[in-house]
Short mmCIF file of C-alpha atoms and ligand atoms in Angstrom, two decimals:
data_model
loop_
_atom_site.label_atom_id
_atom_site.label_comp_id
_atom_site.label_asym_id
_atom_site.label_seq_id
_atom_site.Cartn_x
_atom_site.Cartn_y
_atom_site.Cartn_z
CA MET A 361 -13.66 3.07 24.05
CA ASP A 362 -9.93 4.27 23.84
CA ARG A 363 -8.97 4.22 19.92
CA VAL A 364 -5.63 2.12 19.31
CA THR A 365 -3.20 3.98 17.78
CA VAL A 366 -1.89 2.27 14.90
CA ARG A 367 1.35 1.18 15.03
CA LEU A 368 2.11 1.28 10.82
CA ALA A 369 5.58 -0.26 8.76
CA VAL A 370 5.64 1.72 4.90
CA LEU A 371 7.49 -0.51 2.34
CA LEU A 372 7.92 1.72 -1.41
CA SER A 373 10.02 1.70 -4.15
CA GLY A 374 10.07 5.37 -5.67
CA ARG A 375 8.04 8.31 -5.06
CA GLY A 376 5.94 7.82 -1.79
CA SER A 377 2.76 9.72 -2.81
CA ASN A 378 0.91 7.31 -1.12
CA PHE A 379 3.08 7.41 2.11
CA GLN A 380 3.08 11.33 2.24
CA SER A 381 -1.04 11.62 2.57
CA ILE A 382 -0.74 8.60 5.24
CA HIS A 383 2.06 10.83 6.57
CA ASP A 384 -0.82 14.13 6.46
CA ALA A 385 -3.62 12.47 7.74
CA ILE A 386 -1.47 10.81 11.08
CA SER A 387 -0.29 15.00 11.50
CA ARG A 388 -3.05 15.96 11.08
CA GLY A 389 -5.07 13.99 13.46
CA GLN A 390 -7.35 12.39 10.88
CA LEU A 391 -6.00 8.81 11.21
CA ASN A 392 -4.85 7.74 14.90
CA ALA A 393 -1.79 5.51 13.56
CA GLU A 394 1.92 6.35 13.88
CA ILE A 395 4.47 5.58 11.26
CA VAL A 396 7.54 3.29 12.73
CA CYS A 397 9.75 2.78 9.87
CA VAL A 398 9.41 2.71 6.50
CA ILE A 399 11.77 0.67 4.23
CA SER A 400 12.98 1.42 0.58
CA ASN A 401 14.60 -1.43 -1.53
CA ARG A 402 15.62 1.57 -3.61
CA PRO A 403 18.10 3.56 -2.29
CA GLY A 404 17.78 7.24 -2.96
CA VAL A 405 13.85 7.29 -4.62
CA PRO A 406 12.16 10.43 -2.97
CA GLY A 407 9.72 8.10 -0.48
CA ILE A 408 12.86 7.32 1.47
CA VAL A 409 14.19 11.18 1.13
CA ARG A 410 11.04 12.42 2.17
CA ALA A 411 10.80 9.47 6.02
CA ARG A 412 14.13 10.85 6.27
CA GLU A 413 13.12 14.52 6.05
CA LEU A 414 10.08 13.86 8.26
CA GLY A 415 12.24 12.62 11.20
CA LEU A 416 11.15 8.66 11.09
CA PRO A 417 12.47 5.78 11.33
CA ALA A 418 14.18 5.06 7.39
CA TYR A 419 15.78 2.16 5.85
CA GLU A 420 17.24 1.46 2.67
CA ILE A 421 17.19 -2.58 2.24
CA ASP A 422 18.58 -2.28 -1.54
CA HIS A 423 17.56 -5.63 -3.40
CA LYS A 424 20.46 -5.85 -5.69
CA SER A 425 22.99 -6.17 -2.92
CA TYR A 426 22.12 -9.47 -1.70
CA PRO A 427 22.00 -12.41 -2.77
CA SER A 428 19.14 -13.76 -3.32
CA ARG A 429 15.02 -13.16 -2.74
CA LEU A 430 15.29 -14.49 0.99
CA ASP A 431 17.56 -12.58 2.47
CA HIS A 432 16.53 -9.62 1.42
CA GLU A 433 13.81 -9.60 2.29
CA GLY A 434 14.60 -12.03 6.11
CA GLU A 435 16.63 -7.83 5.87
CA VAL A 436 13.21 -6.74 5.75
CA LEU A 437 11.93 -8.63 7.88
CA ARG A 438 13.91 -8.24 10.26
CA VAL A 439 13.08 -4.79 10.66
CA LEU A 440 9.55 -5.26 11.40
CA SER A 441 10.26 -7.50 13.71
CA GLU A 442 12.78 -5.18 15.43
CA ALA A 443 9.55 -1.85 14.62
CA LYS A 444 6.16 -4.40 16.23
CA PRO A 445 4.32 -2.68 13.59
CA ASP A 446 0.36 -4.00 13.04
CA TYR A 447 0.47 -3.45 9.27
CA VAL A 448 2.43 -3.27 6.59
CA VAL A 449 1.40 -0.93 4.54
CA LEU A 450 3.23 -1.43 1.03
CA ALA A 451 2.95 1.51 -0.92
CA GLY A 452 4.23 1.38 -3.93
CA TYR A 453 6.37 -0.74 -3.00
CA MET A 454 7.53 -2.57 -6.57
CA ARG A 455 8.54 -6.02 -4.89
CA LEU A 456 6.59 -9.93 -4.95
CA LEU A 457 5.80 -10.63 -1.16
CA SER A 458 7.57 -14.33 -0.90
CA ALA A 459 4.41 -17.31 0.82
CA GLY A 460 6.93 -16.94 3.65
CA PHE A 461 6.50 -13.74 4.42
CA ILE A 462 3.43 -13.33 3.50
CA HIS A 463 2.03 -16.25 5.87
CA ALA A 464 3.51 -14.74 8.91
CA TRP A 465 1.96 -11.31 8.22
CA ARG A 466 -1.23 -12.97 7.25
CA ASN A 467 -4.07 -10.08 6.84
CA ARG A 468 -1.32 -7.49 8.21
CA ILE A 469 -0.35 -7.32 4.61
CA LEU A 470 -2.33 -3.80 3.11
CA ASN A 471 -1.90 -2.68 -1.41
CA ILE A 472 -2.63 0.24 -3.14
CA HIS A 473 -3.36 -1.04 -6.26
CA PRO A 474 -4.17 1.67 -9.74
CA SER A 475 -7.88 0.09 -10.73
CA LEU A 476 -10.64 -1.68 -9.87
CA LEU A 477 -9.96 -4.98 -9.31
CA PRO A 478 -9.92 -7.57 -10.09
CA SER A 479 -9.71 -5.41 -13.41
CA PHE A 480 -6.25 -4.88 -14.39
CA PRO A 481 -3.99 -6.86 -12.17
CA GLY A 482 -0.07 -6.01 -13.09
CA VAL A 483 1.70 -2.79 -14.38
CA ASP A 484 0.53 -0.27 -15.72
CA ALA A 485 -2.95 -0.50 -14.83
CA GLN A 486 -4.30 2.59 -16.07
CA LYS A 487 -2.77 1.76 -19.61
CA GLN A 488 -4.68 -1.39 -19.38
CA ALA A 489 -7.70 0.09 -18.29
CA LEU A 490 -7.83 2.92 -20.72
CA ASP A 491 -6.26 0.23 -24.23
CA TYR A 492 -9.19 -1.55 -22.94
CA GLY A 493 -12.18 1.37 -23.78
CA VAL A 494 -13.67 0.79 -19.93
CA LYS A 495 -15.88 3.44 -19.00
CA VAL A 496 -14.89 3.54 -14.89
CA SER A 497 -11.42 2.79 -13.37
CA GLY A 498 -10.33 4.25 -9.90
CA CYS A 499 -8.11 2.08 -7.20
CA THR A 500 -7.82 -0.94 -4.91
CA VAL A 501 -7.05 -1.16 -0.81
CA HIS A 502 -6.32 -4.59 -0.41
CA PHE A 503 -4.73 -6.85 1.70
CA VAL A 504 -1.85 -8.64 0.21
CA ASP A 505 -2.65 -12.53 0.04
CA GLU A 506 0.06 -15.76 -2.45
CA GLN A 507 -2.10 -14.21 -6.00
CA LEU A 508 -1.14 -10.88 -7.71
CA ASP A 509 -3.22 -8.03 -6.51
CA ALA A 510 -6.25 -10.48 -5.21
CA GLY A 511 -6.50 -9.68 -1.75
CA PRO A 512 -9.70 -9.17 0.28
CA ILE A 513 -11.05 -5.91 -0.78
CA LEU A 514 -11.02 -3.12 2.45
CA VAL A 515 -11.74 0.21 -0.41
CA GLN A 516 -12.52 1.18 -3.41
CA ARG A 517 -12.86 3.89 -5.09
CA MET A 518 -13.81 5.01 -8.37
CA VAL A 519 -13.04 7.34 -11.37
CA GLU A 520 -14.11 7.87 -15.28
CA VAL A 521 -12.27 7.76 -17.67
CA ARG A 522 -12.90 9.97 -20.23
CA ASN A 523 -12.37 10.57 -24.18
CA ASP A 524 -9.75 12.74 -24.05
CA ASP A 525 -7.32 11.14 -21.42
CA THR A 526 -3.78 9.45 -21.87
CA ALA A 527 -2.68 7.12 -19.29
CA GLU A 528 -0.91 10.15 -17.79
CA SER A 529 -4.45 12.31 -16.88
CA LEU A 530 -5.52 9.24 -16.22
CA SER A 531 -2.88 7.90 -13.25
CA GLY A 532 -3.80 11.52 -11.80
CA ARG A 533 -7.19 11.31 -11.10
CA ILE A 534 -6.10 7.72 -9.74
CA LEU A 535 -3.78 9.30 -7.22
CA ASP A 536 -5.88 11.65 -5.74
CA GLU A 537 -8.16 8.69 -5.03
CA GLU A 538 -6.04 6.64 -3.38
CA HIS A 539 -4.85 8.96 -1.06
CA GLN A 540 -7.68 9.32 0.26
CA ALA A 541 -8.57 5.48 -0.25
CA TYR A 542 -5.52 4.61 1.53
CA VAL A 543 -6.45 6.90 4.73
CA GLU A 544 -9.87 5.26 4.23
CA ALA A 545 -8.54 1.77 4.82
CA LEU A 546 -6.45 2.86 7.74
CA ILE A 547 -8.34 4.56 8.93
CA LYS A 548 -10.89 1.70 9.58
CA LEU A 549 -8.80 -0.17 10.17
CA SER A 550 -7.69 2.00 13.22
CA HIS A 551 -10.96 1.77 14.56
CA GLY A 552 -10.48 -2.04 15.08
CA GLY A 553 -12.98 -4.88 14.85
CA PHE A 554 -13.00 -6.08 10.37
CA ARG A 555 -13.30 -10.53 9.56
CA ILE A 556 -12.98 -12.13 7.08
CA GLU A 557 -15.98 -13.82 5.45
CA GLY A 558 -14.51 -15.86 2.14
CA ARG A 559 -13.01 -12.42 0.33
CA ARG A 560 -14.92 -9.99 1.81
CA VAL A 561 -14.17 -8.19 4.27
CA VAL A 562 -16.91 -7.35 6.99
CA TRP A 563 -16.40 -4.13 9.57
CA SER A 564 -18.06 -4.70 12.90
C1 LIG B 1804 0.92 4.15 -7.23
O1 LIG B 1804 -0.03 3.84 -8.57
C2 LIG B 1804 0.61 2.48 -6.87
O2 LIG B 1804 -1.22 1.91 -7.07
C3 LIG B 1804 0.99 1.24 -7.26
O3 LIG B 1804 2.28 2.04 -7.56
C4 LIG B 1804 2.02 4.00 -7.13
C5 LIG B 1804 3.23 3.89 -6.35
O4 LIG B 1804 2.76 5.84 -5.86
N1 LIG B 1804 1.12 0.45 -6.53
P1 LIG B 1804 3.11 6.65 -4.78
O5 LIG B 1804 4.72 5.99 -4.48
O6 LIG B 1804 2.32 6.56 -3.78
O7 LIG B 1804 3.89 8.10 -5.37
#
């Protein structure tokens, strides 16, 4: 069976290292996908600068230039409807999506979170894990639903917490795993065939 090239839209707000690792996986032929647009809600951040350097369709859609969340989202949705991605990949996108957005793209929006969900949702997940005293943490790639950091899980990778870890050192090791986890999830999606049973993503 021919493998289908998966069309990806990447939404980011900052550094863009997950975006870069996805792009690298495509470039080396590991992931059969095409990045059809990169959208940042923050102008000038490294991720969107890099997207432009790479010659990808890059859009700076500054949320501060819109009177409301829904107006901003409307513009993001307009760009998405033109780019026609199969999946919307949140890669450090620091905006909550409205229920309407999530409904329109049900089970087609992915996010990566730097903890083993359902532990430590929300901001500063690595520091939360360290403060709690867990011995393992990691990262989670999941579909986005209406709850924060809570949709069905595609891939998780584990990272051991060391005695001498700081939030920075732990974040760095988790980030290395994030780069692999996102690519792994997208490769699985590119092979097609999954269903969602309750909260479980079942690959076929
Ligand atoms: C990552 O830690 C990701 O888990 C979180 O935001 C960060 C984005 O990093 N959602 P980058 O912009 O991909 O480097």
